[in-house]
Tab-separated table of C-alpha atoms in Angstrom:
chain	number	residue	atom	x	y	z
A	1410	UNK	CA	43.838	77.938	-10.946
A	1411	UNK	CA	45.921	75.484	-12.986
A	1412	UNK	CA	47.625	74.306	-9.650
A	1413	UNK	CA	44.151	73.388	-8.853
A	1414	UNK	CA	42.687	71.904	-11.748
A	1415	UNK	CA	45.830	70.085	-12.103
A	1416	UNK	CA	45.136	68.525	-8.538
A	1417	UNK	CA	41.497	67.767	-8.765
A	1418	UNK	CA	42.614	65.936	-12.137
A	1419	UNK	CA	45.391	63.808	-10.580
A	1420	UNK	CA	42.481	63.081	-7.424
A	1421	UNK	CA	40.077	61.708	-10.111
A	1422	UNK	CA	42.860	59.530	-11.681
A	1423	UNK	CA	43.961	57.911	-8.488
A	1424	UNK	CA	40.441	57.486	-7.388
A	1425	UNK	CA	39.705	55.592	-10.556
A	1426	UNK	CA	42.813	53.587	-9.639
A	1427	UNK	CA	41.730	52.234	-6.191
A	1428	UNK	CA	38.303	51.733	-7.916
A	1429	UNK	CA	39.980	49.097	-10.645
A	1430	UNK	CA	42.274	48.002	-8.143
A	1431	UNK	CA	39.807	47.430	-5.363
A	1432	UNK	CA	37.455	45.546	-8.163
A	1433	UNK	CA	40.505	43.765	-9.559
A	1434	UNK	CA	40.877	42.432	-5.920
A	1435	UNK	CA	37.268	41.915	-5.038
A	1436	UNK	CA	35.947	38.209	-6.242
A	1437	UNK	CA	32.684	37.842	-8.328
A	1438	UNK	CA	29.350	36.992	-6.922
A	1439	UNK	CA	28.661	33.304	-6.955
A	1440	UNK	CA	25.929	32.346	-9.483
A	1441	UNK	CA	23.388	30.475	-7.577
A	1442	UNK	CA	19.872	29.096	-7.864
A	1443	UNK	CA	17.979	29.863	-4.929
A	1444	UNK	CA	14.155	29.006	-3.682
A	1445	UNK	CA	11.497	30.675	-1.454
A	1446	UNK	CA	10.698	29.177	1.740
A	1447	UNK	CA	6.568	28.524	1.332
A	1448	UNK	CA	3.872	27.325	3.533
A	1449	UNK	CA	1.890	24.060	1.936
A	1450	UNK	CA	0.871	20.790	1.982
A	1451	UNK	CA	3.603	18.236	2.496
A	1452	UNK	CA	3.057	14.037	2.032
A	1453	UNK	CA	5.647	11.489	2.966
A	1454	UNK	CA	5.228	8.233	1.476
A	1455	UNK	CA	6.626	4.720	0.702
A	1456	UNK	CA	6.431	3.573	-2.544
A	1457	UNK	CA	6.872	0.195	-3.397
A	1458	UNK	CA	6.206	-2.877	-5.431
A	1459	UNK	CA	2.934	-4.532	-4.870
A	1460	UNK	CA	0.498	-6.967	-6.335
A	1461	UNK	CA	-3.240	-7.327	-6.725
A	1462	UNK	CA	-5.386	-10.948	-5.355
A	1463	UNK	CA	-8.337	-11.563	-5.307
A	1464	UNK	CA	-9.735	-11.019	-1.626
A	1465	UNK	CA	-11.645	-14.089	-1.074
A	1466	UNK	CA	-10.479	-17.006	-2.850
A	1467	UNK	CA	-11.655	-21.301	-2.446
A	1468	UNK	CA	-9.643	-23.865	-3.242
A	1469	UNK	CA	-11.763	-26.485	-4.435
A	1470	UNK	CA	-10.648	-29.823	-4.023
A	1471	UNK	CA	-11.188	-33.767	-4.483
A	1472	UNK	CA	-13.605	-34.628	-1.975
A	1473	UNK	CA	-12.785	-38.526	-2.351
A	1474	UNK	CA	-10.323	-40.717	-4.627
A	1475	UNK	CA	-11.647	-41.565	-7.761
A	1476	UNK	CA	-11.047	-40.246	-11.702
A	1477	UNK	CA	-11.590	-37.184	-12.130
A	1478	UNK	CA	-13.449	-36.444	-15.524
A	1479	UNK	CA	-12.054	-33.693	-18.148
A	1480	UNK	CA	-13.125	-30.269	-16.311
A	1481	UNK	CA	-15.047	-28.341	-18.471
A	1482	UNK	CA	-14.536	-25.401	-17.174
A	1483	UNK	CA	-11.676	-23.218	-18.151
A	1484	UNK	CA	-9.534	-20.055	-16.395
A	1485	UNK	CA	-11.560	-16.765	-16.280
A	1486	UNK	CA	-15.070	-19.098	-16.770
A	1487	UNK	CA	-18.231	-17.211	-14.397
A	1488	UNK	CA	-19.654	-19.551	-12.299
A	1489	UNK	CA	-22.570	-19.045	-9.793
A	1490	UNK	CA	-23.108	-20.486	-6.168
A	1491	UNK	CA	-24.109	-24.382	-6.301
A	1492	UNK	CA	-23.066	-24.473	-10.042
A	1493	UNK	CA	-21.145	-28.081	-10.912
A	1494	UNK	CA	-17.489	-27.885	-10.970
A	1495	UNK	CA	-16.364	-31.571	-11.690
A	1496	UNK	CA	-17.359	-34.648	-11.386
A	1497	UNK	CA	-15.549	-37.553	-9.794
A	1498	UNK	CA	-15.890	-41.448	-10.157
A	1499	UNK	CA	-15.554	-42.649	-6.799
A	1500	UNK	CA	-12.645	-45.596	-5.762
A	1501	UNK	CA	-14.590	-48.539	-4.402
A	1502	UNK	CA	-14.674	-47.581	-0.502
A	1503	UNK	CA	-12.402	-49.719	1.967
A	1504	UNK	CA	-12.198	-49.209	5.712
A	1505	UNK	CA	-9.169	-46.047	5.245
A	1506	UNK	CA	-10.991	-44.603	2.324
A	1507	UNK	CA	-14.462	-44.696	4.889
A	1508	UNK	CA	-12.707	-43.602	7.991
A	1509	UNK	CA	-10.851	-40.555	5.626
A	1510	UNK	CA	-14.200	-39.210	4.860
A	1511	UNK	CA	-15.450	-39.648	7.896
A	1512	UNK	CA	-12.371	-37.669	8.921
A	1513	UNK	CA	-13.268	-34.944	7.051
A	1514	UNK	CA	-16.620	-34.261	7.916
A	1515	UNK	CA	-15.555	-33.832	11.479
A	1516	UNK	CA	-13.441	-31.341	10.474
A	1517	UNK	CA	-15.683	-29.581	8.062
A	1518	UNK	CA	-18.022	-29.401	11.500
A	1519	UNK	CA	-15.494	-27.663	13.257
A	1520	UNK	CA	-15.124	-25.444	10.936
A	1521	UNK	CA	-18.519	-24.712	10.399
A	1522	UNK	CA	-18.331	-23.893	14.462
A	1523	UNK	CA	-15.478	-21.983	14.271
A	1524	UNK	CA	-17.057	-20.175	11.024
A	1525	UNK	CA	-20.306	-19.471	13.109
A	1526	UNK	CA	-18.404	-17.672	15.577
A	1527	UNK	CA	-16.249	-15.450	13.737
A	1528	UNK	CA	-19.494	-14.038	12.028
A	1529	UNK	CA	-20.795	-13.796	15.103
A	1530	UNK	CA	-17.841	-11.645	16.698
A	1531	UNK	CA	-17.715	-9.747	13.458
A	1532	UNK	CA	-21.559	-8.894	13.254
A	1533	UNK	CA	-21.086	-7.410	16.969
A	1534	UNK	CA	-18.163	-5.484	15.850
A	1535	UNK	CA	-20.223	-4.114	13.137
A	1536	UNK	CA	-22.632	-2.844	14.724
A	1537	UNK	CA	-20.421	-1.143	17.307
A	1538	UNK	CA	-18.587	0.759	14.565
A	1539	UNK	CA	-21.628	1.751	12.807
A	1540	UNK	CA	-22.970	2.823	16.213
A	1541	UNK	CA	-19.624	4.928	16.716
A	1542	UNK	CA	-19.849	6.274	13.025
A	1543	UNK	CA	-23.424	7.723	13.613
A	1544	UNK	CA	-22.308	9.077	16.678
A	1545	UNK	CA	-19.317	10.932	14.940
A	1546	UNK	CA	-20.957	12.278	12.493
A	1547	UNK	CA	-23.819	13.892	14.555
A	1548	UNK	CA	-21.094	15.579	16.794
A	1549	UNK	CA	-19.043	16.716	13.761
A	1550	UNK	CA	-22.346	17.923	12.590
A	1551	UNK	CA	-22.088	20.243	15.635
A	1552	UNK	CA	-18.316	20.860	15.901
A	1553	UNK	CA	-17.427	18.900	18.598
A	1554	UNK	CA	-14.509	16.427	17.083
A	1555	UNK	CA	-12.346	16.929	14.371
A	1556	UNK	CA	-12.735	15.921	10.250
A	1557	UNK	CA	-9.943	13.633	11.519
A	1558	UNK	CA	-11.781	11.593	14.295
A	1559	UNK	CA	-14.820	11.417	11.993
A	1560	UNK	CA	-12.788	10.001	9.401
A	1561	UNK	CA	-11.233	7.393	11.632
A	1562	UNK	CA	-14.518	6.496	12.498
A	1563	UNK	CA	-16.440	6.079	9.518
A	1564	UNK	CA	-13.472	4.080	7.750
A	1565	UNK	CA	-13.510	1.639	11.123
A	1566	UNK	CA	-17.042	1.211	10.303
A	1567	UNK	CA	-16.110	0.587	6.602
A	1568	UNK	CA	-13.481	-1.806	8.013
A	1569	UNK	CA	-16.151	-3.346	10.684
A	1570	UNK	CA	-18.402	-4.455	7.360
A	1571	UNK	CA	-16.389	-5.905	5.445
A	1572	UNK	CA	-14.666	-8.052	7.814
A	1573	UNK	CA	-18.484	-9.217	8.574
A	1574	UNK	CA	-18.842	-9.855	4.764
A	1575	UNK	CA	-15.326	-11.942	4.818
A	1576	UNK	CA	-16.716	-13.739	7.806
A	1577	UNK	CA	-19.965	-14.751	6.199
A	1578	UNK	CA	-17.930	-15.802	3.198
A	1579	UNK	CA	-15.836	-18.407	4.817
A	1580	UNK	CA	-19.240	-19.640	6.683
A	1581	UNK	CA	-20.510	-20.008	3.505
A	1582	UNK	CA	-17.621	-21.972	2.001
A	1583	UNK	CA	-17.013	-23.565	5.680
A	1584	UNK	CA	-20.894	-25.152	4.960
A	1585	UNK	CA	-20.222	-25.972	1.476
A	1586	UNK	CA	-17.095	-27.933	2.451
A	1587	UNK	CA	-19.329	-29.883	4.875
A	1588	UNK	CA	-22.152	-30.927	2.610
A	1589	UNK	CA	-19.387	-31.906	-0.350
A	1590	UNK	CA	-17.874	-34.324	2.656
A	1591	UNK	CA	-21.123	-35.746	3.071
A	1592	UNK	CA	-21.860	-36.285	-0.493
A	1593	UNK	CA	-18.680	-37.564	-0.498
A	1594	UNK	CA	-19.288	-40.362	1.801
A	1595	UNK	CA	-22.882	-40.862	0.696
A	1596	UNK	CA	-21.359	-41.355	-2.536
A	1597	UNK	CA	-19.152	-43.529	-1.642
A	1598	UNK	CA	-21.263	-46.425	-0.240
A	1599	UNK	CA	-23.797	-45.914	-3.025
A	1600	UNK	CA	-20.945	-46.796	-5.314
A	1601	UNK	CA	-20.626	-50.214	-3.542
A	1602	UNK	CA	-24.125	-51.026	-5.213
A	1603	UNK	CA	-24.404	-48.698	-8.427
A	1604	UNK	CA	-20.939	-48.819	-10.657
A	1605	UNK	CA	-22.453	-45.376	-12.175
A	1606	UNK	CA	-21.999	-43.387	-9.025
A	1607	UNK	CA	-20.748	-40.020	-9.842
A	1608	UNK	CA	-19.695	-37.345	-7.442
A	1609	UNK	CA	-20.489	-33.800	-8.162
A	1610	UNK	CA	-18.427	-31.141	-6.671
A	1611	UNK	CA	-20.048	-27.894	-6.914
A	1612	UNK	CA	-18.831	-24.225	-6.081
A	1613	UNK	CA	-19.176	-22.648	-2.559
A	1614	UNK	CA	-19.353	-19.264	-3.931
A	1615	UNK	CA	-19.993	-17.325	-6.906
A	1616	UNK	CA	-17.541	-15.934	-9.193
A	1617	UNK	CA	-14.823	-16.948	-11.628
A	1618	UNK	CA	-12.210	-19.377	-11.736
A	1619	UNK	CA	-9.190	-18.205	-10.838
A	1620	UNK	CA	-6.861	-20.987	-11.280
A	1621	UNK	CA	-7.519	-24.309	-12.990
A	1622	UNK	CA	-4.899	-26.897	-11.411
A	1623	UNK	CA	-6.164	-30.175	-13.493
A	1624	UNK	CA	-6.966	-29.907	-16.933
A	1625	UNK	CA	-7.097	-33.472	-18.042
A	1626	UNK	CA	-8.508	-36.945	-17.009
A	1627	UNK	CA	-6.631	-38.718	-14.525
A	1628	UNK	CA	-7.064	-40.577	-10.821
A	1629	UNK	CA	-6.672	-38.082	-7.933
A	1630	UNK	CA	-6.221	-38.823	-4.373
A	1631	UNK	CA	-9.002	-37.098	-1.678
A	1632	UNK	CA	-7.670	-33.340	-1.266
A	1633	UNK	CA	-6.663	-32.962	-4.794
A	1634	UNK	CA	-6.526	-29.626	-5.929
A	1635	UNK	CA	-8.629	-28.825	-8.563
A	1636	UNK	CA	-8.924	-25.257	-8.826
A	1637	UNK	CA	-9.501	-21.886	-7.126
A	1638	UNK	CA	-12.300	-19.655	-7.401
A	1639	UNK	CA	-13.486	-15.994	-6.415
A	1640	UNK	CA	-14.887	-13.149	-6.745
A	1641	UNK	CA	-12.344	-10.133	-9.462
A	1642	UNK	CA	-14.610	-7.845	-8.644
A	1643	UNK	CA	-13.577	-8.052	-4.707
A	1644	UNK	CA	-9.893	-6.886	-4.775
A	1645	UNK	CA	-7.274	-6.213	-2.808
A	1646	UNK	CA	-3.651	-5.610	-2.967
A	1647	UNK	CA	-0.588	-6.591	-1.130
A	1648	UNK	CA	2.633	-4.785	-0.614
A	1649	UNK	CA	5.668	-6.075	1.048
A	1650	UNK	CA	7.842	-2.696	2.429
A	1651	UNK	CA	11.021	-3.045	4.596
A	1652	UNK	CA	10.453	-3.888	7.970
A	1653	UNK	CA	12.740	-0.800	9.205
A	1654	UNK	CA	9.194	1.126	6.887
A	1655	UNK	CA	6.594	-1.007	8.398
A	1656	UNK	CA	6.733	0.419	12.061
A	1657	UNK	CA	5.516	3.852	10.733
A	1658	UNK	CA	2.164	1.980	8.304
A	1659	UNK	CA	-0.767	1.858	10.593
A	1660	UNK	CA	-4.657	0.803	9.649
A	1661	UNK	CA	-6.215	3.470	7.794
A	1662	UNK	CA	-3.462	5.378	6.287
A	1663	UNK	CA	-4.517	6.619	2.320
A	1664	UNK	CA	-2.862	4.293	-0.465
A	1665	UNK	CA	-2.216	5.301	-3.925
A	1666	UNK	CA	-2.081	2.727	-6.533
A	1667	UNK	CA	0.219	3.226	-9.368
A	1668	UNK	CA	1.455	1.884	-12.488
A	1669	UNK	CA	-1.376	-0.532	-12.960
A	1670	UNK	CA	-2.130	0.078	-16.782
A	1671	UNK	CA	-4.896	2.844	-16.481
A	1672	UNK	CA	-4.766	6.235	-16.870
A	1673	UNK	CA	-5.493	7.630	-13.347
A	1674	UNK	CA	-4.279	6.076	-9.736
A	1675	UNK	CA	-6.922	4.297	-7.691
A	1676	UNK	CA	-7.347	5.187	-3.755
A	1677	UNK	CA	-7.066	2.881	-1.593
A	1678	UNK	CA	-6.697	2.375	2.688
A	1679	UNK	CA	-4.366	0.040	4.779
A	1680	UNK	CA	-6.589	-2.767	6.298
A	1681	UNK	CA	-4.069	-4.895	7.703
A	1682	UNK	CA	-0.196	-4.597	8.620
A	1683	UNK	CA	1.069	-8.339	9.190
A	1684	UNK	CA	2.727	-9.153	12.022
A	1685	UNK	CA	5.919	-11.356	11.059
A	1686	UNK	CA	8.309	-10.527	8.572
A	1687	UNK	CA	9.666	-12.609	6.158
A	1688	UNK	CA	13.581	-12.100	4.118
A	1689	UNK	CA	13.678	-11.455	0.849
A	1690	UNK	CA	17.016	-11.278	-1.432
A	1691	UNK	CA	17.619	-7.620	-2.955
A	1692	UNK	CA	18.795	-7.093	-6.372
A	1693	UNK	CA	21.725	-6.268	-5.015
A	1694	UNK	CA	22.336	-9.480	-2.834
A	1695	UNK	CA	21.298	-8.311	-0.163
A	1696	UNK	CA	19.004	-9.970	2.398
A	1697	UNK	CA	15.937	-8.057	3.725
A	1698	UNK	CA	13.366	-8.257	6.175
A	1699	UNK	CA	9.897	-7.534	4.967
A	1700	UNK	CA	6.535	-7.039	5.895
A	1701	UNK	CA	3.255	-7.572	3.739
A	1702	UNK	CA	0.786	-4.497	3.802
A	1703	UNK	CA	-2.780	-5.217	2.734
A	1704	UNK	CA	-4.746	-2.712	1.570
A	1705	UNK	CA	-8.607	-2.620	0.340
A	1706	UNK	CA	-9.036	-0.712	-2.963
A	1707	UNK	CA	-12.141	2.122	-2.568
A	1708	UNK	CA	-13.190	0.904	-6.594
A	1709	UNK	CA	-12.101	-2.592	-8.380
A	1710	UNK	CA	-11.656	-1.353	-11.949
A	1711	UNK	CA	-12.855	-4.344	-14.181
A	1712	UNK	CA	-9.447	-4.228	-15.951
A	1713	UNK	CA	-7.538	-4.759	-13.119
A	1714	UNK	CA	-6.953	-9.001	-12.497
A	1715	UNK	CA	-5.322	-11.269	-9.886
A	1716	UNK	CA	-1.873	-11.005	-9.707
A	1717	UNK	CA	-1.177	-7.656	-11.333
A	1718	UNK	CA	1.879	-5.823	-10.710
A	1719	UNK	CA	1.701	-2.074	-9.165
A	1720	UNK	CA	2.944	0.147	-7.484
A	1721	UNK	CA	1.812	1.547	-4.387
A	1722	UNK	CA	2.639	4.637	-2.399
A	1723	UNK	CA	1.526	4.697	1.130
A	1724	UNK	CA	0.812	7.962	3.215
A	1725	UNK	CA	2.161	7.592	6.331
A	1726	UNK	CA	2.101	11.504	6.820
A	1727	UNK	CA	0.512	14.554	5.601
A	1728	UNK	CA	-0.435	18.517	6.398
A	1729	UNK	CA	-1.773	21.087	4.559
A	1730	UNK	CA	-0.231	24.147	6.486
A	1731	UNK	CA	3.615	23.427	6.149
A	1732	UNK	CA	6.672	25.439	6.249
A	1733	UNK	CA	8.733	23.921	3.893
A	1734	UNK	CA	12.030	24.022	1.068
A	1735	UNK	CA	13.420	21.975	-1.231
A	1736	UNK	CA	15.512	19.417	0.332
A	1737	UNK	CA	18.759	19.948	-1.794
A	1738	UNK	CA	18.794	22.828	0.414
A	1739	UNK	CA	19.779	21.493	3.345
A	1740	UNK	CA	23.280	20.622	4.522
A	1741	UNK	CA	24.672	19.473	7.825
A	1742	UNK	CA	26.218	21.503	10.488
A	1743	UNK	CA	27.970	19.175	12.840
A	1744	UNK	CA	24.745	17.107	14.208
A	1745	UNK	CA	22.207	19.598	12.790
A	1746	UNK	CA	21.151	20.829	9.511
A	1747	UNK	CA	21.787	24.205	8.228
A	1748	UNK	CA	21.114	26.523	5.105
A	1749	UNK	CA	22.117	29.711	3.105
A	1750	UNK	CA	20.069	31.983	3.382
A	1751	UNK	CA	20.467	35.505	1.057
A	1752	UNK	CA	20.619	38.540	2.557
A	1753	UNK	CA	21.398	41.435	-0.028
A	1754	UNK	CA	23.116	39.769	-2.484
A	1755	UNK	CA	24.989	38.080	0.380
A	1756	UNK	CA	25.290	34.189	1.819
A	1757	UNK	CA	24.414	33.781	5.346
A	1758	UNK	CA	24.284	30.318	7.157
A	1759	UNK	CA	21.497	29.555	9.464
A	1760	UNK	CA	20.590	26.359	11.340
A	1761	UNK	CA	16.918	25.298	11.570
A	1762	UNK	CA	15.125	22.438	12.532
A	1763	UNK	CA	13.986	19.667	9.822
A	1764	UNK	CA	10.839	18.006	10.847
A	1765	UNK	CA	9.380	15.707	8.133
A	1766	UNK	CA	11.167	15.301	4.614
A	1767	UNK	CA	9.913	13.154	1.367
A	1768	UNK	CA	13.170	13.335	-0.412
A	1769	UNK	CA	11.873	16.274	-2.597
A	1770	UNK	CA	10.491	18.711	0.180
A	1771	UNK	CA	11.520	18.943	4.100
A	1772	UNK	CA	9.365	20.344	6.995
A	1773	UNK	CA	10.923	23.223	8.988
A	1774	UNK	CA	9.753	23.547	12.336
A	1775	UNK	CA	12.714	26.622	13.057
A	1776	UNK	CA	15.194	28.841	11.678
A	1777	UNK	CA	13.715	30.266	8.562
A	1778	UNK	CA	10.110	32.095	7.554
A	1779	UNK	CA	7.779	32.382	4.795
A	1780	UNK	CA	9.365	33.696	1.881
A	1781	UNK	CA	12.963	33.492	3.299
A	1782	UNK	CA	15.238	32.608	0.378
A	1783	UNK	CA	17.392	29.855	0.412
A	1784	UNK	CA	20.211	28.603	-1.860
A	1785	UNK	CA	19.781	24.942	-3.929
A	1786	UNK	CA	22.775	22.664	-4.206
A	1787	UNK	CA	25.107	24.911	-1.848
A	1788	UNK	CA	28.697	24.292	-3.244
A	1789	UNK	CA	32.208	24.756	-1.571
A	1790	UNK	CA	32.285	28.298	-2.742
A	1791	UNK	CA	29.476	29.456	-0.729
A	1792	UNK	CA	30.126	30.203	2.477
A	1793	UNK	CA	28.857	32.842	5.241
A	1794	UNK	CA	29.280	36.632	3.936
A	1795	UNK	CA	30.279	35.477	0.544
A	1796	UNK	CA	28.550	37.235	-2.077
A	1797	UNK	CA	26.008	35.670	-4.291
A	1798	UNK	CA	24.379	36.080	-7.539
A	1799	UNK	CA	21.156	34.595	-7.945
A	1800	UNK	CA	20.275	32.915	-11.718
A	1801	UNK	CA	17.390	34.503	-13.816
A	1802	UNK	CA	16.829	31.824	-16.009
């Protein structure tokens, strides 16, 4: 019996050995922080700088040489439709000042044409969209398109009316610049007999002034600036993105306004993409190529003025139904991407397919499922079958 217990003792004390030997031999989990793969919505977006302007702006300016009297009017000042904006004393008229205004009112004709078709063109397009809006909406009403289509639809028709209101406005300013030419003229050869004749140049369109270029009395040539004016409460805003970012902005995408003083972001869509590019130097030295992207705010708060800085992040995707991760998850394998996955305590690498990514989140279209968990900021530690410790806190 001692013989015995003597050998079941020395059996526990060399078992406890290759216990603290195997442990002293075996390395320590890796603390890690790890996240769940999750289905939900996912936006990408590019955010940049941007600035507000008014949408439809006039440059008024001197319909003839003359001196121009001390405007009265000062930046920010309300003024309606016909209301007086200066008053010129008209040069006595010679045979280039006469042929000049003559000059002009040809061309304030053809604009007037031109004008008069736009409006035209535009009123036909309006009615075409609102015709395809009613349309969508009865067959959405009965489940035959998508929320999407009827979307697209009813923001063309949004897009269909306002380019008929910006078309009526420059017919309206395209006829005011043609009856200030004839005044001009008319004035002109009454000044040969009256030393008293004083031309009146009066507003196109109602709403402030914008810009007052001459504040003083002084002589000005014909086509003088004088000073702009619009409407505040009509707003857009412009945002120039790199040119490599403009390819993937299309009409209609959903605009976020940023950074613009108030408390909440406004909504706004993208109404125009412009075609040619322009360079720009970086901060950094660098030249780029950018585009301006115009976008019409859904509300003009009255806060917000011409020439504001913001910033503006444009959707150019979005889902609701997503399987996504963090992207600090991701790491490449060769030409592909690849994460850690945990298995029982245990690192295994997987490859899966990325689809979309916003720099915070990434799409994955393969490779993991819901509620997979993955490791954040994989270090060179971590490798396949190491063993891992994930981090409470």
């Amino acid at each position: 019996m001692k013989i015995r217990r003597k050998h079941i003792i020395s059996f526990v004390v060399l078992a406890a050995v290759l216990v603290l030997i195997v442990r002293a031999f075996t390395p320590a989990p890796v603390l890690v922080d790890s996240a769940t793969a999750e289905v939900g919505p996912l936006r990408v977006t590019i955010s940049e700088e941007g600035r507000t302007r008014v949408r439809q702006r006039y440059l008024i300016t001197a319909p003839a040489s003359g001196r121009l009297a001390r405007p009265v009017l000062n930046e920010g000042d309300r003024v309606g439709q016909g209301d007086e904006l200066a008053r010129i004393t008209p040069s006595p008229l010679g045979s280039r000042e006469s042929a000049e205004a003559r000059a002009r009112i040809e061309t304030a004709e053809a604009l007037v044409r031109e004008a008069e078709a736009n409006v035209a063109r535009a009123r036909v397009e309006q009615e075409e969209a609102a015709r395809g809006r009613d349309r969508a909406e009865k067959l959405a009403a009965s489940g035959s398109i998508s929320r999407e289509r009827l979307e697209r639809a009813v923001h063309d028709a949004t897009v269909a009316e306002r380019s008929l209101e910006s078309s009526l406005f420059r017919h309206r300013a395209a006829v005011s610049e043609h009856e200030v030419a004839q005044a001009a003229l008319l004035a002109l050869r009454e000044e040969r007999g009256d030393a008293r004749a004083v031309l009146s140049v009066s507003a196109p369109v109602g709403g402030r002034v914008l810009r007052l270029f001459e504040e003083s009395e002084r002589v000005v040539a014909a086509g003088t600036p004088l000073m702009e004016v619009g409407d505040p409460g009509d707003m857009e805003v412009t945002i120039d993105v790199l040119s490599t970012d403009a390819v993937r902005v299309g009409v209609g995408q959903t605009v976020w306004i940023e950074e613009w003083g108030g408390p909440d972001p406004l909504s706004g869509t993208v109404s125009r993409v412009e075609p040619a590019a322009f360079t720009r130097v970086s901060a950094l030295g660098v030249d780029e190529q950018r585009v301006n992207v115009i976008v019409d705010l859904d509300e003009t708060p009255a806060e917000l003025g011409d020439g504001y800085r913001v910033t503006g992040r444009i959707v150019v995707w979005e889902q609701e139904d997503v399987l996504k991760i963090p992207s600090s998850a991701l790491f490449r394998i060769g030409e592909s991407w690849g994460v850690f996955v945990v298995e029982e305590s245990v690192a295994r690498s997987r490859e899966v397919s990325v689809g979309q990514r916003n720099g915070i989140e990434a799409e994955i279209l393969e490779g993991l499922a819901a509620g997979d968990p993955v490791i954040l900021h994989p270090n060179p530690r971590i490798a396949d079958g190491v063993g891992v410790e994930t981090r409470t806190d």
